[in-house]
Amino acid sequence: MVNESPDARPRRRLRPTRRGKIVLVVGALLVVSAAVLIPLSLTGSDEPPKKQESPRSTLMIPEGRRVSQVYEAVDEALGLKPGSTRKAASTVDLKLPAQAEGNPEGYLFPATYPIDDTTEPAGLLRYMADTARKHFAADHVTAGAQRNNVSVYDTVTIASIVQAEADTPADMGKVARVVYNRLLKDMPLQMDSTINYALKRSTLDTTTADTQLDSPYNSYRIKGLPPTPIGNPGEEALRAAVRPTPGPWLYFVTVGPGDTRFTDSYDEQQKNVEEFNRSRGSATTS
């Protein structure tokens, strides 16, 4: 959610939307959009893939999961000691873009992956990154990035914010437009989701103290995009970042489930945020 005062200073109680709901919702709701991929060689070897038998199991990575959560999911799925996949990630070349500076956030594509007794973390991570690169190299993505005057990596970063902030898939295009509009106007994004990422949490409540956080991911204090994506976006969020919905909006807040309000009026945004705060207060006291 975004909110800002006319002089661009964050105000107490007037806080942005969705509060970094990083899509930590029930994974089952995301199964439909997580495509089952054709099995590749998932071992740590660089040898050509051998003919595969039916996988013993699958690992589903929902849209919006952070890299740290993907590592934990892989450890659990493969029955490994916690931290094993994180350690493997530091040794495998995932062929990330230079802007990533070795950080795979945003490039472990959410999907359903086959696993069996021979699957190793390095091979599985390589498969995820290969899948991400194929999606991000698609003509419509590269053309959209050029049209929006951003890099493909920036497009992935915007998609990750859209994934975290949009209340419904229908809202994604509008959220993306808010991001682009604020970037064009040199306004701080003021997205709670970026603060949540910095604090390694997911919450609907962002305090005034949170907005003073000393972090490159604090989009209240620092203009422009965060240095990396804040999660691994799915195909719908990527499409929204590539082709945002036309509109003048600069603010949005999700007042209630399915009720996200977009506006280019600061006064209207204040009223919407006040309604959000009232509804939150009623919910916590009921």
PDB file of C-alpha atoms in Angstrom, residues 87-254:
ATOM      1  CA  LYS A  87      24.809 -23.663   1.544  1.00  0.00           C
ATOM      2  CA  ALA A  88      24.413 -25.308  -1.869  1.00  0.00           C
ATOM      3  CA  ALA A  89      23.174 -22.021  -3.344  1.00  0.00           C
ATOM      4  CA  SER A  90      26.476 -20.370  -2.483  1.00  0.00           C
ATOM      5  CA  THR A  91      28.396 -22.902  -4.582  1.00  0.00           C
ATOM      6  CA  VAL A  92      26.248 -23.255  -7.720  1.00  0.00           C
ATOM      7  CA  ASP A  93      26.355 -20.919 -10.715  1.00  0.00           C
ATOM      8  CA  LEU A  94      22.748 -19.919 -11.362  1.00  0.00           C
ATOM      9  CA  LYS A  95      23.709 -17.619 -14.253  1.00  0.00           C
ATOM     10  CA  LEU A  96      22.022 -14.617 -12.666  1.00  0.00           C
ATOM     11  CA  PRO A  97      22.028 -11.161 -14.265  1.00  0.00           C
ATOM     12  CA  ALA A  98      24.836  -8.813 -13.233  1.00  0.00           C
ATOM     13  CA  GLN A  99      22.358  -6.556 -11.379  1.00  0.00           C
ATOM     14  CA  ALA A 100      21.575  -9.421  -8.995  1.00  0.00           C
ATOM     15  CA  GLU A 101      25.155  -9.458  -7.675  1.00  0.00           C
ATOM     16  CA  GLY A 102      24.788 -13.153  -6.884  1.00  0.00           C
ATOM     17  CA  ASN A 103      21.467 -12.823  -5.040  1.00  0.00           C
ATOM     18  CA  PRO A 104      18.916 -15.273  -6.543  1.00  0.00           C
ATOM     19  CA  GLU A 105      15.895 -13.467  -5.092  1.00  0.00           C
ATOM     20  CA  GLY A 106      13.294 -13.231  -7.834  1.00  0.00           C
ATOM     21  CA  TYR A 107      14.992 -15.908  -9.941  1.00  0.00           C
ATOM     22  CA  LEU A 108      13.748 -19.108  -8.288  1.00  0.00           C
ATOM     23  CA  PHE A 109      10.609 -19.351 -10.376  1.00  0.00           C
ATOM     24  CA  PRO A 110       7.422 -20.461  -8.598  1.00  0.00           C
ATOM     25  CA  ALA A 111       6.114 -23.689 -10.091  1.00  0.00           C
ATOM     26  CA  THR A 112       5.677 -27.372  -9.300  1.00  0.00           C
ATOM     27  CA  TYR A 113       8.963 -29.259  -9.650  1.00  0.00           C
ATOM     28  CA  PRO A 114       9.502 -33.023  -9.841  1.00  0.00           C
ATOM     29  CA  ILE A 115      11.789 -34.557  -7.226  1.00  0.00           C
ATOM     30  CA  ASP A 116      12.987 -38.078  -6.513  1.00  0.00           C
ATOM     31  CA  ASP A 117      15.677 -39.864  -4.525  1.00  0.00           C
ATOM     32  CA  THR A 118      18.414 -38.548  -6.831  1.00  0.00           C
ATOM     33  CA  THR A 119      17.427 -34.885  -6.601  1.00  0.00           C
ATOM     34  CA  GLU A 120      20.081 -32.602  -5.107  1.00  0.00           C
ATOM     35  CA  PRO A 121      19.654 -28.963  -4.008  1.00  0.00           C
ATOM     36  CA  ALA A 122      22.132 -27.572  -6.536  1.00  0.00           C
ATOM     37  CA  GLY A 123      20.377 -29.189  -9.472  1.00  0.00           C
ATOM     38  CA  LEU A 124      16.934 -28.156  -8.262  1.00  0.00           C
ATOM     39  CA  LEU A 125      18.012 -24.529  -7.757  1.00  0.00           C
ATOM     40  CA  ARG A 126      19.609 -24.525 -11.192  1.00  0.00           C
ATOM     41  CA  TYR A 127      16.345 -25.808 -12.670  1.00  0.00           C
ATOM     42  CA  MET A 128      14.372 -23.024 -10.927  1.00  0.00           C
ATOM     43  CA  ALA A 129      16.776 -20.347 -12.157  1.00  0.00           C
ATOM     44  CA  ASP A 130      16.771 -21.760 -15.688  1.00  0.00           C
ATOM     45  CA  THR A 131      12.973 -21.666 -15.658  1.00  0.00           C
ATOM     46  CA  ALA A 132      12.995 -18.057 -14.476  1.00  0.00           C
ATOM     47  CA  ARG A 133      15.435 -16.984 -17.174  1.00  0.00           C
ATOM     48  CA  LYS A 134      13.291 -18.589 -19.880  1.00  0.00           C
ATOM     49  CA  HIS A 135      10.212 -16.731 -18.646  1.00  0.00           C
ATOM     50  CA  PHE A 136      12.059 -13.422 -18.285  1.00  0.00           C
ATOM     51  CA  ALA A 137      13.688 -13.723 -21.717  1.00  0.00           C
ATOM     52  CA  ALA A 138      10.316 -14.024 -23.468  1.00  0.00           C
ATOM     53  CA  ASP A 139       9.760 -11.463 -26.200  1.00  0.00           C
ATOM     54  CA  HIS A 140       6.802  -9.827 -24.458  1.00  0.00           C
ATOM     55  CA  VAL A 141       8.859  -9.339 -21.287  1.00  0.00           C
ATOM     56  CA  THR A 142      11.902  -7.823 -22.982  1.00  0.00           C
ATOM     57  CA  ALA A 143       9.702  -5.643 -25.195  1.00  0.00           C
ATOM     58  CA  GLY A 144       7.671  -4.527 -22.176  1.00  0.00           C
ATOM     59  CA  ALA A 145      10.771  -3.626 -20.212  1.00  0.00           C
ATOM     60  CA  GLN A 146      12.007  -1.514 -23.102  1.00  0.00           C
ATOM     61  CA  ARG A 147       8.597   0.124 -23.481  1.00  0.00           C
ATOM     62  CA  ASN A 148       8.495   0.946 -19.757  1.00  0.00           C
ATOM     63  CA  ASN A 149      12.085   2.254 -19.852  1.00  0.00           C
ATOM     64  CA  VAL A 150      13.360  -0.223 -17.257  1.00  0.00           C
ATOM     65  CA  SER A 151      15.611  -3.272 -17.364  1.00  0.00           C
ATOM     66  CA  VAL A 152      14.281  -6.828 -17.268  1.00  0.00           C
ATOM     67  CA  TYR A 153      15.733  -7.138 -13.763  1.00  0.00           C
ATOM     68  CA  ASP A 154      13.820  -4.011 -12.721  1.00  0.00           C
ATOM     69  CA  THR A 155      10.699  -5.539 -14.245  1.00  0.00           C
ATOM     70  CA  VAL A 156      11.158  -8.629 -12.070  1.00  0.00           C
ATOM     71  CA  THR A 157      11.628  -6.379  -9.026  1.00  0.00           C
ATOM     72  CA  ILE A 158       8.410  -4.501  -9.833  1.00  0.00           C
ATOM     73  CA  ALA A 159       6.608  -7.816 -10.342  1.00  0.00           C
ATOM     74  CA  SER A 160       7.761  -8.966  -6.908  1.00  0.00           C
ATOM     75  CA  ILE A 161       6.273  -5.827  -5.327  1.00  0.00           C
ATOM     76  CA  VAL A 162       3.046  -6.343  -7.266  1.00  0.00           C
ATOM     77  CA  GLN A 163       2.934  -9.954  -6.070  1.00  0.00           C
ATOM     78  CA  ALA A 164       3.320  -8.831  -2.461  1.00  0.00           C
ATOM     79  CA  GLU A 165       0.951  -5.866  -2.547  1.00  0.00           C
ATOM     80  CA  ALA A 166      -1.992  -6.797  -4.798  1.00  0.00           C
ATOM     81  CA  ASP A 167      -5.030  -8.092  -2.945  1.00  0.00           C
ATOM     82  CA  THR A 168      -6.357  -9.941  -6.003  1.00  0.00           C
ATOM     83  CA  PRO A 169      -5.019 -10.827  -9.462  1.00  0.00           C
ATOM     84  CA  ALA A 170      -7.390  -8.212 -10.879  1.00  0.00           C
ATOM     85  CA  ASP A 171      -5.585  -5.512  -8.854  1.00  0.00           C
ATOM     86  CA  MET A 172      -2.100  -6.412 -10.084  1.00  0.00           C
ATOM     87  CA  GLY A 173      -2.111  -4.195 -13.174  1.00  0.00           C
ATOM     88  CA  LYS A 174      -3.221  -1.180 -11.127  1.00  0.00           C
ATOM     89  CA  VAL A 175      -0.592  -1.780  -8.436  1.00  0.00           C
ATOM     90  CA  ALA A 176       2.057  -1.963 -11.153  1.00  0.00           C
ATOM     91  CA  ARG A 177       0.787   1.316 -12.581  1.00  0.00           C
ATOM     92  CA  VAL A 178       1.093   2.984  -9.162  1.00  0.00           C
ATOM     93  CA  VAL A 179       4.734   1.861  -9.003  1.00  0.00           C
ATOM     94  CA  TYR A 180       5.520   3.268 -12.457  1.00  0.00           C
ATOM     95  CA  ASN A 181       3.621   6.507 -11.811  1.00  0.00           C
ATOM     96  CA  ARG A 182       5.513   7.141  -8.593  1.00  0.00           C
ATOM     97  CA  LEU A 183       8.849   6.342 -10.206  1.00  0.00           C
ATOM     98  CA  LEU A 184       8.079   8.794 -13.024  1.00  0.00           C
ATOM     99  CA  LYS A 185       7.209  11.497 -10.508  1.00  0.00           C
ATOM    100  CA  ASP A 186      10.341  10.776  -8.424  1.00  0.00           C
ATOM    101  CA  MET A 187       8.160   9.897  -5.440  1.00  0.00           C
ATOM    102  CA  PRO A 188       9.234   7.284  -2.897  1.00  0.00           C
ATOM    103  CA  LEU A 189       7.290   4.072  -3.394  1.00  0.00           C
ATOM    104  CA  GLN A 190       6.363   3.819   0.311  1.00  0.00           C
ATOM    105  CA  MET A 191       5.486   0.136   0.085  1.00  0.00           C
ATOM    106  CA  ASP A 192       5.120  -1.741   3.363  1.00  0.00           C
ATOM    107  CA  SER A 193       6.106  -4.956   1.600  1.00  0.00           C
ATOM    108  CA  THR A 194       9.669  -3.724   1.106  1.00  0.00           C
ATOM    109  CA  ILE A 195       9.988  -2.961   4.829  1.00  0.00           C
ATOM    110  CA  ASN A 196       8.574  -6.377   5.656  1.00  0.00           C
ATOM    111  CA  TYR A 197      11.223  -7.905   3.429  1.00  0.00           C
ATOM    112  CA  ALA A 198      13.996  -6.024   5.211  1.00  0.00           C
ATOM    113  CA  LEU A 199      12.639  -7.132   8.603  1.00  0.00           C
ATOM    114  CA  LYS A 200      12.102 -10.741   7.429  1.00  0.00           C
ATOM    115  CA  ARG A 201       8.429 -10.692   8.354  1.00  0.00           C
ATOM    116  CA  SER A 202       4.939 -10.442   6.888  1.00  0.00           C
ATOM    117  CA  THR A 203       2.436  -8.183   8.613  1.00  0.00           C
ATOM    118  CA  LEU A 204      -0.423  -5.811   7.909  1.00  0.00           C
ATOM    119  CA  ASP A 205       0.824  -3.330  10.500  1.00  0.00           C
ATOM    120  CA  THR A 206       3.651  -0.910   9.775  1.00  0.00           C
ATOM    121  CA  THR A 207       4.593   1.581  12.478  1.00  0.00           C
ATOM    122  CA  THR A 208       6.074   5.041  12.147  1.00  0.00           C
ATOM    123  CA  ALA A 209       9.291   3.613  13.625  1.00  0.00           C
ATOM    124  CA  ASP A 210       9.353   0.991  10.864  1.00  0.00           C
ATOM    125  CA  THR A 211       9.330   3.739   8.229  1.00  0.00           C
ATOM    126  CA  GLN A 212      12.575   5.102   9.712  1.00  0.00           C
ATOM    127  CA  LEU A 213      14.389   1.791   9.248  1.00  0.00           C
ATOM    128  CA  ASP A 214      17.947   2.158   7.983  1.00  0.00           C
ATOM    129  CA  SER A 215      17.801  -0.230   5.058  1.00  0.00           C
ATOM    130  CA  PRO A 216      18.107  -0.001   1.266  1.00  0.00           C
ATOM    131  CA  TYR A 217      14.728  -1.789   1.218  1.00  0.00           C
ATOM    132  CA  ASN A 218      13.010   1.036   3.099  1.00  0.00           C
ATOM    133  CA  SER A 219      11.012   2.550   0.266  1.00  0.00           C
ATOM    134  CA  TYR A 220       9.685   5.246   2.584  1.00  0.00           C
ATOM    135  CA  ARG A 221      13.122   6.829   2.934  1.00  0.00           C
ATOM    136  CA  ILE A 222      14.825   5.815  -0.310  1.00  0.00           C
ATOM    137  CA  LYS A 223      13.427   6.674  -3.722  1.00  0.00           C
ATOM    138  CA  GLY A 224      13.460   4.231  -6.597  1.00  0.00           C
ATOM    139  CA  LEU A 225      13.230   0.462  -6.596  1.00  0.00           C
ATOM    140  CA  PRO A 226      14.740  -1.724  -3.874  1.00  0.00           C
ATOM    141  CA  PRO A 227      18.134  -3.226  -4.777  1.00  0.00           C
ATOM    142  CA  THR A 228      16.662  -6.681  -5.508  1.00  0.00           C
ATOM    143  CA  PRO A 229      13.256  -8.276  -5.902  1.00  0.00           C
ATOM    144  CA  ILE A 230      11.499  -8.917  -2.585  1.00  0.00           C
ATOM    145  CA  GLY A 231      10.232 -12.369  -3.525  1.00  0.00           C
ATOM    146  CA  ASN A 232       9.796 -14.678  -6.476  1.00  0.00           C
ATOM    147  CA  PRO A 233       6.886 -13.387  -8.588  1.00  0.00           C
ATOM    148  CA  GLY A 234       4.619 -15.556 -10.669  1.00  0.00           C
ATOM    149  CA  GLU A 235       3.411 -15.200 -14.229  1.00  0.00           C
ATOM    150  CA  GLU A 236       0.404 -12.971 -13.458  1.00  0.00           C
ATOM    151  CA  ALA A 237       2.476 -10.456 -11.510  1.00  0.00           C
ATOM    152  CA  LEU A 238       5.085 -10.493 -14.267  1.00  0.00           C
ATOM    153  CA  ARG A 239       2.422  -9.736 -16.875  1.00  0.00           C
ATOM    154  CA  ALA A 240       1.183  -6.831 -14.759  1.00  0.00           C
ATOM    155  CA  ALA A 241       4.697  -5.406 -14.496  1.00  0.00           C
ATOM    156  CA  VAL A 242       5.183  -5.747 -18.242  1.00  0.00           C
ATOM    157  CA  ARG A 243       1.837  -4.212 -19.204  1.00  0.00           C
ATOM    158  CA  PRO A 244       0.396  -2.190 -16.280  1.00  0.00           C
ATOM    159  CA  THR A 245      -3.193  -1.000 -16.415  1.00  0.00           C
ATOM    160  CA  PRO A 246      -3.434   2.567 -17.771  1.00  0.00           C
ATOM    161  CA  GLY A 247      -4.413   5.079 -15.083  1.00  0.00           C
ATOM    162  CA  PRO A 248      -3.296   8.121 -13.052  1.00  0.00           C
ATOM    163  CA  TRP A 249      -3.217   6.412  -9.637  1.00  0.00           C
ATOM    164  CA  LEU A 250      -0.570   7.276  -7.058  1.00  0.00           C
ATOM    165  CA  TYR A 251      -2.090   5.671  -3.961  1.00  0.00           C
ATOM    166  CA  PHE A 252      -3.937   2.525  -2.993  1.00  0.00           C
ATOM    167  CA  VAL A 253      -5.150   0.812   0.137  1.00  0.00           C
ATOM    168  CA  THR A 254      -7.006  -2.438   0.691  1.00  0.00           C
TER     169      THR A 254
END
